[in-house]
mmCIF file of C-alpha atoms (C1' of nucleotides) in Angstrom:
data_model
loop_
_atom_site.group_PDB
_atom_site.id
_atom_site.type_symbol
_atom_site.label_atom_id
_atom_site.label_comp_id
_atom_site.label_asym_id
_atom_site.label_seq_id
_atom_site.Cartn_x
_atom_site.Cartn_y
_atom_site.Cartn_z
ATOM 1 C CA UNK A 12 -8.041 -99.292 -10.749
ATOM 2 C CA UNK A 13 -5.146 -96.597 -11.334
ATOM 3 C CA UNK A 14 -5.499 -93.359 -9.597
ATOM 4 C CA UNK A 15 -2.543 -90.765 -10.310
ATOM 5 C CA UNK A 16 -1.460 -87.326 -9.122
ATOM 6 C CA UNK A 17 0.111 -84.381 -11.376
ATOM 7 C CA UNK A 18 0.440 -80.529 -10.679
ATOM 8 C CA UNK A 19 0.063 -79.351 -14.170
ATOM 9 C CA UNK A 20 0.784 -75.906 -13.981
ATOM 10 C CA UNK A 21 -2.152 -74.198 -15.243
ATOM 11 C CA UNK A 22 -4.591 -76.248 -16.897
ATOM 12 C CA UNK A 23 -5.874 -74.102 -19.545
ATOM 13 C CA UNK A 24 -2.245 -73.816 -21.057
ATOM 14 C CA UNK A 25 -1.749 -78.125 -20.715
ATOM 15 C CA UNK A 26 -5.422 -79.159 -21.625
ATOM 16 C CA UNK A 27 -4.527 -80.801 -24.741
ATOM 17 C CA UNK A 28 -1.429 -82.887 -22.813
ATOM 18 C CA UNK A 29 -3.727 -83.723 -20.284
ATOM 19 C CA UNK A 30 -6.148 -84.894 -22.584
ATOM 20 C CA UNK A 31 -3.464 -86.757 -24.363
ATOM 21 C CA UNK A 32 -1.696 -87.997 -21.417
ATOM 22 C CA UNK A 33 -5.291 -88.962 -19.952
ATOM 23 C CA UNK A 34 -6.189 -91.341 -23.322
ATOM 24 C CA UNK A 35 -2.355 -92.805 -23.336
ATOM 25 C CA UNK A 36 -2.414 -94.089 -19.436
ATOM 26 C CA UNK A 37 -5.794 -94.930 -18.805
ATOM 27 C CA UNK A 38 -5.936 -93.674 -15.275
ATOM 28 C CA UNK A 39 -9.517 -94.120 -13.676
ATOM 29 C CA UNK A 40 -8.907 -90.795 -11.048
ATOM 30 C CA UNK A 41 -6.608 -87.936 -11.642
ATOM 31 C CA UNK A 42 -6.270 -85.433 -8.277
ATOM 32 C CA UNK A 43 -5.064 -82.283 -10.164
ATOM 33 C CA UNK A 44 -2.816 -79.158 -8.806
ATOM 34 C CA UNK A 45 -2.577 -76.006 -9.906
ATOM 35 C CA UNK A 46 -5.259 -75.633 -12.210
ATOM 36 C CA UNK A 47 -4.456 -71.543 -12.276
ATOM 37 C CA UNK A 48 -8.426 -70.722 -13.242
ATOM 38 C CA UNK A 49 -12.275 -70.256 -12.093
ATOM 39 C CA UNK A 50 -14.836 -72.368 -12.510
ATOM 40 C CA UNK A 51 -15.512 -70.223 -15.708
ATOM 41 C CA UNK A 52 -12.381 -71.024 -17.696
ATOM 42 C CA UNK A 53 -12.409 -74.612 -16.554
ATOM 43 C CA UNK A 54 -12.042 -77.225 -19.296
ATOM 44 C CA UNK A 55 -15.275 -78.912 -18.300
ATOM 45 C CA UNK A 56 -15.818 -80.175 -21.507
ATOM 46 C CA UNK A 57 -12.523 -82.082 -22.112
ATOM 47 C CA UNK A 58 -12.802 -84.323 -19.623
ATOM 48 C CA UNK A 59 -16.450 -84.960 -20.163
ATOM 49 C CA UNK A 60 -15.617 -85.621 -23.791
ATOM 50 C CA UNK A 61 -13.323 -88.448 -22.558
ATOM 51 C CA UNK A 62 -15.998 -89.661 -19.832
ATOM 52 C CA UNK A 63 -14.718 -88.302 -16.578
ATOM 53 C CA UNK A 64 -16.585 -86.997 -13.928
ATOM 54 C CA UNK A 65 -14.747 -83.405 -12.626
ATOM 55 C CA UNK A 66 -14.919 -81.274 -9.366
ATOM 56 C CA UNK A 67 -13.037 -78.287 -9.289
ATOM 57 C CA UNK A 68 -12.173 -75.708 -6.462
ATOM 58 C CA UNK A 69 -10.358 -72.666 -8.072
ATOM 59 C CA UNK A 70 -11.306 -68.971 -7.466
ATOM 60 C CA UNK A 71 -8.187 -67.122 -8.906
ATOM 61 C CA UNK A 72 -5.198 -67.393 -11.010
ATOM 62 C CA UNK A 73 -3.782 -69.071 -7.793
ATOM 63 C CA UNK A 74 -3.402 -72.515 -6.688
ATOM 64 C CA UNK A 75 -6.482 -74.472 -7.664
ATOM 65 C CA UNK A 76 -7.295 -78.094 -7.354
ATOM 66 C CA UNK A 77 -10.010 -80.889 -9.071
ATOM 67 C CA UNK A 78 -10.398 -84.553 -9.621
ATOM 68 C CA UNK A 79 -11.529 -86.125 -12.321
ATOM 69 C CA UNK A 80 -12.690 -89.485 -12.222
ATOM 70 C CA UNK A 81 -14.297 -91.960 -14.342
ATOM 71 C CA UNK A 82 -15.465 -94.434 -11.825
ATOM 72 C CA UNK A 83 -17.525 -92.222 -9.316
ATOM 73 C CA UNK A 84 -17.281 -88.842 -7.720
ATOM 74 C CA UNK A 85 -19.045 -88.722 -4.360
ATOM 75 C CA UNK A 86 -19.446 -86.589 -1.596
ATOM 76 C CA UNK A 87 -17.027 -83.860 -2.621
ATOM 77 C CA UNK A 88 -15.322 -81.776 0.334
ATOM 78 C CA UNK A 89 -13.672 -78.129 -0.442
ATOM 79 C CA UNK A 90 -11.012 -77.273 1.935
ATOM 80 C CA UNK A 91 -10.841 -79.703 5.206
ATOM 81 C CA UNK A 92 -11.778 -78.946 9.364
ATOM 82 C CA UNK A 93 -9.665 -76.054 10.167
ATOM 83 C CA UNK A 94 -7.331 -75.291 6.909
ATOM 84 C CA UNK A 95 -5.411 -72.104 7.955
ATOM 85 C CA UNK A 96 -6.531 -69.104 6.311
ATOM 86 C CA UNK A 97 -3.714 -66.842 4.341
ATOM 87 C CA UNK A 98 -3.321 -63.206 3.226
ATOM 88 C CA UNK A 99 -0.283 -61.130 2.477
ATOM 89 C CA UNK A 100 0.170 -57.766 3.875
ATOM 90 C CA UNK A 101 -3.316 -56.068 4.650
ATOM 91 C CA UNK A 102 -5.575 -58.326 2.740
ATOM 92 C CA UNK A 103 -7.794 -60.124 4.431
ATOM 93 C CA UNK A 104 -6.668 -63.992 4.986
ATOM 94 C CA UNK A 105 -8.318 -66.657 2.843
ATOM 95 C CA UNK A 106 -8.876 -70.089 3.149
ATOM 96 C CA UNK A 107 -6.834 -70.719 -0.613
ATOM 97 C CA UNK A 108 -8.366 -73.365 -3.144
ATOM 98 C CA UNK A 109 -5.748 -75.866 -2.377
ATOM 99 C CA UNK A 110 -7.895 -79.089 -1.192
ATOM 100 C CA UNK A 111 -10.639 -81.055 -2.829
ATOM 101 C CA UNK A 112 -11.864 -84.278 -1.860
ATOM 102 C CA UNK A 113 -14.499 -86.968 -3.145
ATOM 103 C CA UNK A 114 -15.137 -90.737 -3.348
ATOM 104 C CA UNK A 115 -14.564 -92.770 -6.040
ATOM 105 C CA UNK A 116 -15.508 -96.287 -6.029
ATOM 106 C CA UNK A 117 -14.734 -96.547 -2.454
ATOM 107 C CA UNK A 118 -11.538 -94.748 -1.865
ATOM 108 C CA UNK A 119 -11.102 -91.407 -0.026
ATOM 109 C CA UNK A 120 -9.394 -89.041 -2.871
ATOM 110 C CA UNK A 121 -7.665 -85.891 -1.815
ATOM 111 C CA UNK A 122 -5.670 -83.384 -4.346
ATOM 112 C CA UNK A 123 -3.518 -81.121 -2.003
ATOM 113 C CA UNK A 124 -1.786 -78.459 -3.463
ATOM 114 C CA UNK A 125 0.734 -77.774 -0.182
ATOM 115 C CA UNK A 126 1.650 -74.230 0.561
ATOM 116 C CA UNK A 127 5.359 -73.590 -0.751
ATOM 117 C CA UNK A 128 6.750 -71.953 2.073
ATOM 118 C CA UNK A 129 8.400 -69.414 -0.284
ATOM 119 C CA UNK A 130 11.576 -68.917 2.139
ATOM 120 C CA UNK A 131 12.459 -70.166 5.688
ATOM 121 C CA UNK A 132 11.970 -66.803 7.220
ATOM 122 C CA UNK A 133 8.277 -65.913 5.226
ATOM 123 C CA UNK A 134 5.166 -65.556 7.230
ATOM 124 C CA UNK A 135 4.032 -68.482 4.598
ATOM 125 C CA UNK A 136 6.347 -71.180 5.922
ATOM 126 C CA UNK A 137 4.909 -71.100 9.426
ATOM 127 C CA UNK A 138 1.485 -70.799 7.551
ATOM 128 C CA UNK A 139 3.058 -74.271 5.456
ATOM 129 C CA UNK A 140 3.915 -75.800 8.924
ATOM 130 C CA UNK A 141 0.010 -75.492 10.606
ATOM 131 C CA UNK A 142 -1.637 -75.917 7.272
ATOM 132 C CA UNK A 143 -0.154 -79.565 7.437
ATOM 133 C CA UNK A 144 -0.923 -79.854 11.385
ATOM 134 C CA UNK A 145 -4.349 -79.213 10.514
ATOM 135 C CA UNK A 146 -4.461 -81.156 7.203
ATOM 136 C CA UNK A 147 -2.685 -84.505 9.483
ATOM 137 C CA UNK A 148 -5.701 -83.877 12.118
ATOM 138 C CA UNK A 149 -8.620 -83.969 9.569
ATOM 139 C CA UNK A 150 -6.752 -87.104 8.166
ATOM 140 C CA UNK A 151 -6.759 -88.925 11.416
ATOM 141 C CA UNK A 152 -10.129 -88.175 12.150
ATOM 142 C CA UNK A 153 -10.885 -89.912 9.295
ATOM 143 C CA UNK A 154 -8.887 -93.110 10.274
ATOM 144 C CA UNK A 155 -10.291 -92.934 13.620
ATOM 145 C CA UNK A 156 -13.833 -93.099 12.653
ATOM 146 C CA UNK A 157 -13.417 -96.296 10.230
ATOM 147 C CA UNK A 158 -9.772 -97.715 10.633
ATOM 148 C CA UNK A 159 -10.387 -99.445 7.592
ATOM 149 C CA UNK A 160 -10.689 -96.951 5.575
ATOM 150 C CA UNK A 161 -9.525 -96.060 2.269
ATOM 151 C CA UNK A 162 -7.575 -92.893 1.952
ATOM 152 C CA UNK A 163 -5.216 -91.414 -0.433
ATOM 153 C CA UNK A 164 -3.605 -88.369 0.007
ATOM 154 C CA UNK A 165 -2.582 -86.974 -3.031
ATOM 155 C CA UNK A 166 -0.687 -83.907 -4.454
ATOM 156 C CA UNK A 167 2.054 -81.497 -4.576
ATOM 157 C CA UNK A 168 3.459 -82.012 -0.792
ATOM 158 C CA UNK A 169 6.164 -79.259 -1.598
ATOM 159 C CA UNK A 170 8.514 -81.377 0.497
ATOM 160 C CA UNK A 171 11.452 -83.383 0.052
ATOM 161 C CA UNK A 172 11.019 -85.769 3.235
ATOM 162 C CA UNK A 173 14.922 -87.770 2.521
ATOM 163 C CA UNK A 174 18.202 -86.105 1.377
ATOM 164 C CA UNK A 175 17.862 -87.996 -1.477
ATOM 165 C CA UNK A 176 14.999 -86.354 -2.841
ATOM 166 C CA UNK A 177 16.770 -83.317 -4.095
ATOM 167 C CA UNK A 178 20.094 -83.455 -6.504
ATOM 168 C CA UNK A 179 21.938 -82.139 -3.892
ATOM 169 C CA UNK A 180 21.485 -82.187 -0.260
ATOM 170 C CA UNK A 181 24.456 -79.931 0.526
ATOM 171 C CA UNK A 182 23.076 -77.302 -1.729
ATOM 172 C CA UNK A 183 20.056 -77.047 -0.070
ATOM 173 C CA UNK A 184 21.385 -77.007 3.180
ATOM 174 C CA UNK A 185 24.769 -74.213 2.535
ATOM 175 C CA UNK A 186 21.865 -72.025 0.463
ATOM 176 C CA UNK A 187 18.747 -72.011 3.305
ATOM 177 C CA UNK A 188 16.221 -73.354 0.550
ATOM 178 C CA UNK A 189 13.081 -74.597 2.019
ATOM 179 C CA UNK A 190 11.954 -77.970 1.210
ATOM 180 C CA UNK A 191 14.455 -80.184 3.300
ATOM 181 C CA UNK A 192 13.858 -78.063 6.693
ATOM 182 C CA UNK A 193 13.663 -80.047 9.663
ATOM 183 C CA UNK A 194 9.829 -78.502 10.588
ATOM 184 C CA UNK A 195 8.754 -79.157 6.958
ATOM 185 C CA UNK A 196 10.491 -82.418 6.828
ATOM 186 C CA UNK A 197 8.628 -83.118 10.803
ATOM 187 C CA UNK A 198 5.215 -81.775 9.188
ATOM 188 C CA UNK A 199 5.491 -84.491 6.236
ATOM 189 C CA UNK A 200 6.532 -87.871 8.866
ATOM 190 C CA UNK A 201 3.870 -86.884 11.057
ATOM 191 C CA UNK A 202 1.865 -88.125 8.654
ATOM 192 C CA UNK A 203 3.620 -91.567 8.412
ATOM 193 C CA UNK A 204 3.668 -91.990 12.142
ATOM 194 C CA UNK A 205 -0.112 -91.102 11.669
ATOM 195 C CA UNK A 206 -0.607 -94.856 9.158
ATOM 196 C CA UNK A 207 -0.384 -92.968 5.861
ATOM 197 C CA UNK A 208 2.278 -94.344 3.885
ATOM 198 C CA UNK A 209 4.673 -93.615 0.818
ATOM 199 C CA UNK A 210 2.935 -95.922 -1.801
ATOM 200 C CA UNK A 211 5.401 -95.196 -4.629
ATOM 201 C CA UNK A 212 8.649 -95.001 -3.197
ATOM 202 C CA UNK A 213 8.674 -98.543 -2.975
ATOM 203 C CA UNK A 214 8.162 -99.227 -7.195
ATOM 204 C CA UNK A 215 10.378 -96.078 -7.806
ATOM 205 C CA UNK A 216 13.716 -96.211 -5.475
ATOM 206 C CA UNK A 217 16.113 -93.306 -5.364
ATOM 207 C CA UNK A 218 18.376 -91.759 -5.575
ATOM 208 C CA UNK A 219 17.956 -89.743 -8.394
ATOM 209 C CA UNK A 220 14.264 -90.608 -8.495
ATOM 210 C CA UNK A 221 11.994 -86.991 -9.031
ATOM 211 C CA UNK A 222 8.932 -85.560 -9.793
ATOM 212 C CA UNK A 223 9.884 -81.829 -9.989
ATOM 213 C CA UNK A 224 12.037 -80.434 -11.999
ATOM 214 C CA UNK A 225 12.629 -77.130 -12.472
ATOM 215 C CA UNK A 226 12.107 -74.564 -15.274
ATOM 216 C CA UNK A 227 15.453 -72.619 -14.310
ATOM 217 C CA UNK A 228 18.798 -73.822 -14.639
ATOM 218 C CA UNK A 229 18.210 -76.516 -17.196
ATOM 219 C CA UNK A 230 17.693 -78.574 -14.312
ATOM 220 C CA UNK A 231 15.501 -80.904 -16.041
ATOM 221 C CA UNK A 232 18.632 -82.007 -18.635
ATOM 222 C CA UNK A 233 20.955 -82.255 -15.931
ATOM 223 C CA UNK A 234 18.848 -84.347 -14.352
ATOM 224 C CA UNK A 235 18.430 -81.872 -11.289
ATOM 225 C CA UNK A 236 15.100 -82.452 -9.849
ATOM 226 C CA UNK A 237 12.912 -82.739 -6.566
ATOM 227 C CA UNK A 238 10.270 -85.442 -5.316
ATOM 228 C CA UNK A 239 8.001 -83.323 -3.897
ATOM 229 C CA UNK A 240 4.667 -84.808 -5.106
ATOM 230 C CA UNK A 241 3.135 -87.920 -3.272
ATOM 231 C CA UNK A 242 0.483 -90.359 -2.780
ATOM 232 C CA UNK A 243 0.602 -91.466 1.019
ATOM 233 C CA UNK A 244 -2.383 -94.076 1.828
ATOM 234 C CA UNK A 245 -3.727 -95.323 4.527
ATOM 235 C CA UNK A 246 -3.518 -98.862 6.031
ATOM 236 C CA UNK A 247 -6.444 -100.717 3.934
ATOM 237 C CA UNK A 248 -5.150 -98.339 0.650
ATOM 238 C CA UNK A 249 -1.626 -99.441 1.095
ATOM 239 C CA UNK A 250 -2.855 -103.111 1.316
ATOM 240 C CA UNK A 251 -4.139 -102.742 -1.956
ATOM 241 C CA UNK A 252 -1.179 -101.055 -3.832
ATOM 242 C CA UNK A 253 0.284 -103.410 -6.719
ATOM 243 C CA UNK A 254 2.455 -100.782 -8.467
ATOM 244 C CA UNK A 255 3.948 -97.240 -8.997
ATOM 245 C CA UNK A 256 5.270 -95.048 -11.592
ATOM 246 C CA UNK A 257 6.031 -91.401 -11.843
ATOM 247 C CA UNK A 258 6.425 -90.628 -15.904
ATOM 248 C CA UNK A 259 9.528 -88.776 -16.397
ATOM 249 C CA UNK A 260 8.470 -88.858 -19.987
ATOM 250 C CA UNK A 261 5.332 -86.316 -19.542
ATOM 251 C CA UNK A 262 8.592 -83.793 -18.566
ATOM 252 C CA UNK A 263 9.650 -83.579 -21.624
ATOM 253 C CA UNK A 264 9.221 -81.353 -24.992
ATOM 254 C CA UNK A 265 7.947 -78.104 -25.387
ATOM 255 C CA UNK A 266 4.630 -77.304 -23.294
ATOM 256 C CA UNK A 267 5.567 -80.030 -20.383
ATOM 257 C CA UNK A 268 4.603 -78.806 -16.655
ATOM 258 C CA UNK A 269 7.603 -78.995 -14.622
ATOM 259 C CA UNK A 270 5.901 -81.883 -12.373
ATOM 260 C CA UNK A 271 5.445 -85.229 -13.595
ATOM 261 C CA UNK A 272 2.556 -87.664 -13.553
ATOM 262 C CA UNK A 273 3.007 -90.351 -10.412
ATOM 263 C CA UNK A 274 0.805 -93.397 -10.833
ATOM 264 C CA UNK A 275 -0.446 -95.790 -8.433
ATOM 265 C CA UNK A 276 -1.981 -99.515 -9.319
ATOM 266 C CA UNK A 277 -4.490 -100.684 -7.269
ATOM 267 C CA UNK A 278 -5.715 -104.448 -7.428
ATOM 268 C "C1'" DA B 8 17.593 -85.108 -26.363
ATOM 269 C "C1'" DT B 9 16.913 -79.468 -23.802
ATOM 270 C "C1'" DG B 10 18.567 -75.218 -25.470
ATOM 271 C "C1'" DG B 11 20.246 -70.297 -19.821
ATOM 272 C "C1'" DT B 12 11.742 -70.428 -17.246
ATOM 273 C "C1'" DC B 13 6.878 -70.343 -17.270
ATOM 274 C "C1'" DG B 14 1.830 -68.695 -16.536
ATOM 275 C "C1'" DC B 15 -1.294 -65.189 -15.733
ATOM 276 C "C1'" DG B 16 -2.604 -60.848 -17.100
ATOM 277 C "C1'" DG B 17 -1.290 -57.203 -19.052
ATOM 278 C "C1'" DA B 18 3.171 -55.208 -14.226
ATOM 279 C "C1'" DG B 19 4.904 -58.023 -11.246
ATOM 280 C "C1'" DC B 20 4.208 -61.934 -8.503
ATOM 281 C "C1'" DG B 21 4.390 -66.765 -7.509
ATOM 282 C "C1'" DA B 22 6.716 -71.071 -8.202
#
DNA sequence: ATGGTCGCGGAGCGA
């Protein structure tokens, strides 16, 4: 079974190179990110055409999150225990339509879309910070009520846990970016000390090894990009895990999201 | 191996 990850930047404007990408790799579960839509403008019919299952949780032009699977779609969970609510200014906070869960043929799927953080001195980094605490806590209590159970947590962690995963540490660091703070960066390895584990790293060794590039700055040439996007497993998952890829090639040409694709094997 | 961002919505925000 392959299950796979991928924050495509609006799905209505990369339907067709989903669709594409979806026939080329053969994945059996896709956890999606950024879908940008509603129900209503949802591409339902794609992925039925190519014999996916699809739950979606989207209710603006925001954020957004589905999976699509081909081999069973159980149980599905919108948001998890306690996910921090968010609003700007004077609107009223909202719990955002950044986490979807279901089952598919036995494993725990998540597709997280992680709040960016937007700068280290924005009310939405501290909102970042507890909407991990909270996410790590419903993830335990998972683990805790069957220790042998099969989770993957999938998405766009908007994160770079090691130095390595940016171009430039120093960069980061002299210009205050978020992304490599030390809470953010304590938010992500609670999660490891928790049993979930870094599945991919291990098939796709850095440095120089991204998922994110961005649209600015021709960073995606230069070969200036981020791993931000990750499939951490739990203990019976990880035991399962045969290979890894993230495909640097669904970057490139005109119409590419600025994340790539990462791929998990599973025997 | 791209071409000094892109998407949504219809201005400006979010990433």
């Amino acid at each position: 079974m392959k299950i796979a990850t991928w924050n495509v930047n609006s799905l209505r404007a990369r339907a067709d190179r989903v669709e594409d990408w979806l026939r080329r790799t053969d994945v059996d579960v896709l956890a999606i990110q950024e879908t940008k839509c509603k129900d209503e403008n949802f591409p339902w019919e794609m992925f039925e055409n190519n014999g996916y299952e699809v739950a979606h949780f989207g209710f603006s032009q925001w954020n957004g999150v589905a999976i699509a699977s081909r081999v069973g779609l159980d149980d599905v969970e919108r948001t998890f225990a306690a996910q921090p609510a968010f609003g700007k200014d004077d609107k009223d906070p909202i719990q955002e339509a950044r986490a979807i869960a279901a089952t598919c043929n036995g494993v725990r799927v998540w597709s997280l879309y992680v709040p960016n953080g937007r700068s280290l001195s924005d009310p939405h980094m501290p909102y970042k910070i507890s909407w991990l605490a909270a996410l790590k806590e419903h993830a335990v209590s998972g683990l805790s009520s069957d220790s042998a159970a099969q989770i993957a947590l999938m998405g766009d962690w908007n994160i770079a846990p090691r130095d390595e995963d940016v171009w430039d540490i120093d960069y980061f660091l002299n210009e205050g970016l978020t992304h490599v703070s030390a809470p953010e960066r304590a938010a992500f390895h609670a999660f490891e000390a928790a049993g979930f584990t870094d599945v991919v790293r291990p098939f796709t060794p850095g440095p120089g090894v991204y998922t994110y590039w961005d649209y600015t700055q021709l960073r995606f040439p230069k070969k200036q990009g981020m791993r931000i996007d990750f499939i951490l497993a739990s203990a019976a998952l990880a035991a399962r895990v045969t290979g890894a890829a993230i495909d640097r090639e669904e970057r490139k040409g005109k119409g590419a999201s600025d994340h790539a694709p990462v791929v998990v094997e599973l025997g």
